[in-house]
């Protein structure tokens, strides 16, 4: 195939008895924002930046836009994609699920680590993570994250959104932490299983032992923190599977979860209406004989 998707050649192609033009690769819509490539498998009704609105400029300022490499790990979990995703857009659980690893995210002034502010644009949303002025990390944490933050400042990857969380509908979010900026995408496998892809972004190579140490520790920390979430997420899915729960109650500070629920529900209802209108109405015996 050529770079434009056209079929150039295939072994013994004459025996297919078709034209090469009929064998071209399907076209998809593609756009770039904030150093990330976005692909639309259908026909978008507007451009990416029009869809993101003011969040497009915000995304341009995230570390991924300056990154030259990344570390990645993939996991699978026995939970619905939305239940999995919701866990990572609310802070109510931090104090209880991450009492050790997430300690810097809460403090006396903010015991639940609630965000400083939230914002919404169409189906997308954002929040600014609260910063504990006295995090009291463990010595190894202070050493590693302190180095990572210094490198980020020197590299210019800290940026203006070093504590901002940006969620793009439906299943992607990015956090601009200067110590370990990362993105997380949750893909549905089926109604009760999901696959997540987490990427930590870096600028430049591991040119010294200190930089390598800081990056390795950041990746290990991300995996450890995520491991603490898994049991709770899967327990929540088992609760839903039981059929005993008729309602889910969102706390006032879980506004991002409510927003995603409404955005998903709006599209589900629109799809159902479309399917209903496209389904032929049953014809009665009298109508058929008329």
CSV table of N, CA and C in Angstrom, one decimal, residues 194-273:
chain,number,residue,atom,x,y,z
A,194,UNK,N,-12.3,-4.4,30.9
A,194,UNK,CA,-11.7,-3.2,30.2
A,194,UNK,C,-10.2,-3.4,30.1
A,195,UNK,N,-9.6,-2.6,29.2
A,195,UNK,CA,-8.1,-2.6,29.1
A,195,UNK,C,-7.7,-1.1,29.2
A,196,UNK,N,-6.7,-0.9,30.0
A,196,UNK,CA,-6.2,0.5,30.2
A,196,UNK,C,-4.8,0.6,29.7
A,197,UNK,N,-4.5,1.8,29.1
A,197,UNK,CA,-3.1,2.1,28.6
A,197,UNK,C,-2.7,3.4,29.3
A,198,UNK,N,-1.6,3.3,30.1
A,198,UNK,CA,-1.0,4.4,30.8
A,198,UNK,C,0.3,4.8,30.3
A,199,UNK,N,0.5,6.0,30.0
A,199,UNK,CA,1.8,6.5,29.4
A,199,UNK,C,2.3,7.7,30.3
A,200,UNK,N,3.6,7.5,30.7
A,200,UNK,CA,4.3,8.6,31.4
A,200,UNK,C,5.2,9.3,30.4
A,201,UNK,N,5.2,10.6,30.3
A,201,UNK,CA,5.9,11.3,29.3
A,201,UNK,C,7.2,11.9,29.8
A,202,UNK,N,8.2,11.9,28.9
A,202,UNK,CA,9.5,12.4,29.3
A,202,UNK,C,10.1,13.2,28.1
A,203,UNK,N,11.0,14.1,28.5
A,203,UNK,CA,11.7,14.9,27.5
A,203,UNK,C,13.2,14.6,27.6
A,204,UNK,N,13.8,14.2,26.5
A,204,UNK,CA,15.2,13.9,26.5
A,204,UNK,C,15.5,12.5,26.9
A,205,UNK,N,16.7,12.0,26.8
A,205,UNK,CA,17.1,10.7,27.1
A,205,UNK,C,17.6,10.6,28.6
A,206,UNK,N,17.7,9.4,29.0
A,206,UNK,CA,18.3,9.1,30.4
A,206,UNK,C,19.8,9.4,30.3
A,207,UNK,N,20.2,10.7,30.4
A,207,UNK,CA,21.6,11.0,30.2
A,207,UNK,C,22.4,11.0,31.5
A,208,UNK,N,21.8,10.6,32.6
A,208,UNK,CA,22.5,10.4,33.9
A,208,UNK,C,21.8,9.5,34.8
A,209,UNK,N,22.5,9.0,35.8
A,209,UNK,CA,21.9,8.0,36.7
A,209,UNK,C,20.7,8.6,37.5
A,210,UNK,N,20.8,9.9,37.9
A,210,UNK,CA,19.7,10.6,38.6
A,210,UNK,C,18.4,10.6,37.8
A,211,UNK,N,18.5,11.0,36.5
A,211,UNK,CA,17.4,11.1,35.7
A,211,UNK,C,16.7,9.7,35.5
A,212,UNK,N,17.6,8.7,35.3
A,212,UNK,CA,17.1,7.3,35.1
A,212,UNK,C,16.4,6.8,36.4
A,213,UNK,N,17.0,7.1,37.5
A,213,UNK,CA,16.4,6.7,38.8
A,213,UNK,C,15.0,7.4,39.0
A,214,UNK,N,14.9,8.7,38.7
A,214,UNK,CA,13.7,9.4,38.9
A,214,UNK,C,12.6,8.8,38.0
A,215,UNK,N,12.9,8.5,36.8
A,215,UNK,CA,11.9,8.0,35.9
A,215,UNK,C,11.5,6.6,36.3
A,216,UNK,N,12.4,5.8,36.6
A,216,UNK,CA,12.0,4.4,37.0
A,216,UNK,C,11.2,4.4,38.3
A,217,UNK,N,11.5,5.3,39.2
A,217,UNK,CA,10.7,5.4,40.4
A,217,UNK,C,9.3,5.9,40.1
A,218,UNK,N,9.2,6.8,39.2
A,218,UNK,CA,7.9,7.4,38.8
A,218,UNK,C,7.0,6.3,38.2
A,219,UNK,N,7.6,5.5,37.3
A,219,UNK,CA,6.8,4.4,36.7
A,219,UNK,C,6.4,3.4,37.8
A,220,UNK,N,7.3,3.0,38.7
A,220,UNK,CA,7.0,2.0,39.7
A,220,UNK,C,5.9,2.6,40.6
A,221,UNK,N,6.0,3.9,41.0
A,221,UNK,CA,5.0,4.5,41.8
A,221,UNK,C,3.6,4.5,41.2
A,222,UNK,N,3.6,4.8,39.9
A,222,UNK,CA,2.3,4.8,39.2
A,222,UNK,C,1.7,3.4,39.2
A,223,UNK,N,2.4,2.4,39.0
A,223,UNK,CA,1.9,1.0,39.0
A,223,UNK,C,1.5,0.6,40.4
A,224,UNK,N,2.2,1.0,41.4
A,224,UNK,CA,1.8,0.7,42.8
A,224,UNK,C,0.5,1.4,43.2
A,225,UNK,N,0.4,2.7,42.8
A,225,UNK,CA,-0.8,3.4,43.2
A,225,UNK,C,-2.0,2.8,42.4
A,226,UNK,N,-1.8,2.4,41.2
A,226,UNK,CA,-2.9,1.8,40.4
A,226,UNK,C,-3.3,0.5,40.9
A,227,UNK,N,-2.3,-0.3,41.4
A,227,UNK,CA,-2.6,-1.6,42.0
A,227,UNK,C,-3.6,-1.5,43.2
A,228,UNK,N,-3.4,-0.4,43.9
A,228,UNK,CA,-4.3,-0.1,45.1
A,228,UNK,C,-5.8,0.1,44.6
A,229,UNK,N,-5.9,0.7,43.4
A,229,UNK,CA,-7.3,0.9,42.9
A,229,UNK,C,-8.0,-0.3,42.4
A,230,UNK,N,-7.2,-1.3,41.9
A,230,UNK,CA,-7.8,-2.4,41.1
A,230,UNK,C,-8.9,-3.1,42.0
A,231,UNK,N,-8.5,-3.5,43.2
A,231,UNK,CA,-9.4,-4.3,44.0
A,231,UNK,C,-10.8,-3.6,44.2
A,232,UNK,N,-10.7,-2.3,44.5
A,232,UNK,CA,-11.9,-1.5,44.8
A,232,UNK,C,-12.8,-1.4,43.5
A,233,UNK,N,-12.1,-1.2,42.4
A,233,UNK,CA,-12.9,-1.1,41.1
A,233,UNK,C,-13.6,-2.4,40.8
A,234,UNK,N,-12.9,-3.5,40.9
A,234,UNK,CA,-13.4,-4.8,40.6
A,234,UNK,C,-14.5,-5.2,41.6
A,235,UNK,N,-14.4,-4.8,42.9
A,235,UNK,CA,-15.4,-5.0,43.9
A,235,UNK,C,-16.7,-4.2,43.5
A,236,UNK,N,-16.5,-3.0,43.0
A,236,UNK,CA,-17.6,-2.3,42.5
A,236,UNK,C,-18.4,-2.9,41.4
A,237,UNK,N,-17.6,-3.5,40.5
A,237,UNK,CA,-18.2,-4.3,39.4
A,237,UNK,C,-19.0,-5.5,39.8
A,238,UNK,N,-18.5,-6.2,40.8
A,238,UNK,CA,-19.2,-7.3,41.4
A,238,UNK,C,-20.5,-6.9,42.0
A,239,UNK,N,-20.5,-5.7,42.6
A,239,UNK,CA,-21.7,-5.2,43.2
A,239,UNK,C,-22.7,-4.9,42.1
A,240,UNK,N,-22.3,-4.3,41.0
A,240,UNK,CA,-23.2,-4.1,39.9
A,240,UNK,C,-23.7,-5.4,39.3
A,241,UNK,N,-22.8,-6.4,39.2
A,241,UNK,CA,-23.2,-7.6,38.6
A,241,UNK,C,-24.3,-8.3,39.4
A,242,UNK,N,-24.3,-8.1,40.7
A,242,UNK,CA,-25.3,-8.8,41.6
A,242,UNK,C,-26.7,-8.3,41.3
A,243,UNK,N,-26.9,-7.2,40.7
A,243,UNK,CA,-28.2,-6.7,40.4
A,243,UNK,C,-28.9,-6.0,41.6
A,244,UNK,N,-28.3,-6.0,42.7
A,244,UNK,CA,-28.9,-5.5,43.9
A,244,UNK,C,-28.9,-4.0,44.0
A,245,UNK,N,-28.0,-3.3,43.2
A,245,UNK,CA,-28.0,-1.9,43.2
A,245,UNK,C,-28.9,-1.3,42.2
A,246,UNK,N,-29.8,-0.5,42.6
A,246,UNK,CA,-30.7,0.2,41.6
A,246,UNK,C,-30.3,1.6,41.3
A,247,UNK,N,-29.5,2.2,42.2
A,247,UNK,CA,-29.1,3.6,42.0
A,247,UNK,C,-27.6,3.7,42.4
A,248,UNK,N,-26.9,4.6,41.8
A,248,UNK,CA,-25.6,5.0,42.2
A,248,UNK,C,-25.6,6.5,42.7
A,249,UNK,N,-25.1,6.7,43.9
A,249,UNK,CA,-25.2,8.1,44.5
A,249,UNK,C,-23.8,8.7,44.3
A,250,UNK,N,-23.8,9.9,43.6
A,250,UNK,CA,-22.6,10.6,43.5
A,250,UNK,C,-22.5,11.7,44.5
A,251,UNK,N,-21.4,11.9,45.2
A,251,UNK,CA,-21.2,12.9,46.1
A,251,UNK,C,-21.0,14.2,45.5
A,252,UNK,N,-21.2,15.3,46.2
A,252,UNK,CA,-21.2,16.7,45.6
A,252,UNK,C,-19.9,17.0,44.8
A,253,UNK,N,-18.7,16.5,45.4
A,253,UNK,CA,-17.4,16.7,44.8
A,253,UNK,C,-17.1,15.8,43.6
A,254,UNK,N,-18.0,14.9,43.3
A,254,UNK,CA,-17.8,13.9,42.2
A,254,UNK,C,-18.6,14.5,40.9
A,255,UNK,N,-18.4,15.8,40.7
A,255,UNK,CA,-19.1,16.4,39.6
A,255,UNK,C,-18.6,15.9,38.3
A,256,UNK,N,-17.4,15.5,38.2
A,256,UNK,CA,-16.9,15.0,36.9
A,256,UNK,C,-17.5,13.7,36.6
A,257,UNK,N,-17.7,12.8,37.6
A,257,UNK,CA,-18.4,11.6,37.4
A,257,UNK,C,-19.8,11.8,36.9
A,258,UNK,N,-20.5,12.7,37.5
A,258,UNK,CA,-21.9,13.0,37.0
A,258,UNK,C,-21.9,13.5,35.6
A,259,UNK,N,-20.9,14.4,35.3
A,259,UNK,CA,-20.9,14.9,34.0
A,259,UNK,C,-20.7,13.9,32.9
A,260,UNK,N,-19.8,12.9,33.2
A,260,UNK,CA,-19.5,11.8,32.2
A,260,UNK,C,-20.8,11.0,32.1
A,261,UNK,N,-21.4,10.7,33.2
A,261,UNK,CA,-22.7,9.9,33.2
A,261,UNK,C,-23.7,10.5,32.2
A,262,UNK,N,-23.9,11.8,32.4
A,262,UNK,CA,-24.9,12.5,31.6
A,262,UNK,C,-24.5,12.6,30.1
A,263,UNK,N,-23.2,12.7,29.8
A,263,UNK,CA,-22.7,12.7,28.5
A,263,UNK,C,-22.9,11.4,27.8
A,264,UNK,N,-22.6,10.3,28.5
A,264,UNK,CA,-22.8,9.0,28.0
A,264,UNK,C,-24.3,8.7,27.8
A,265,UNK,N,-25.1,9.0,28.8
A,265,UNK,CA,-26.5,8.8,28.7
A,265,UNK,C,-27.2,9.5,27.5
A,266,UNK,N,-26.7,10.7,27.3
A,266,UNK,CA,-27.3,11.5,26.2
A,266,UNK,C,-27.0,10.8,24.8
A,267,UNK,N,-25.8,10.2,24.7
A,267,UNK,CA,-25.5,9.5,23.4
A,267,UNK,C,-26.2,8.2,23.4
A,268,UNK,N,-26.4,7.5,24.5
A,268,UNK,CA,-27.1,6.2,24.5
A,268,UNK,C,-28.6,6.4,24.1
A,269,UNK,N,-29.2,7.4,24.7
A,269,UNK,CA,-30.6,7.7,24.4
A,269,UNK,C,-30.8,8.1,22.9
A,270,UNK,N,-29.8,8.9,22.4
A,270,UNK,CA,-29.9,9.3,21.0
A,270,UNK,C,-29.7,8.1,20.1
A,271,UNK,N,-28.8,7.2,20.4
A,271,UNK,CA,-28.7,5.9,19.6
A,271,UNK,C,-29.9,5.1,19.7
A,272,UNK,N,-30.5,5.0,20.8
A,272,UNK,CA,-31.8,4.2,20.9
A,272,UNK,C,-32.9,4.8,20.1
A,273,UNK,N,-33.0,6.1,20.1
A,273,UNK,CA,-34.0,6.8,19.3
A,273,UNK,C,-33.8,6.6,17.8
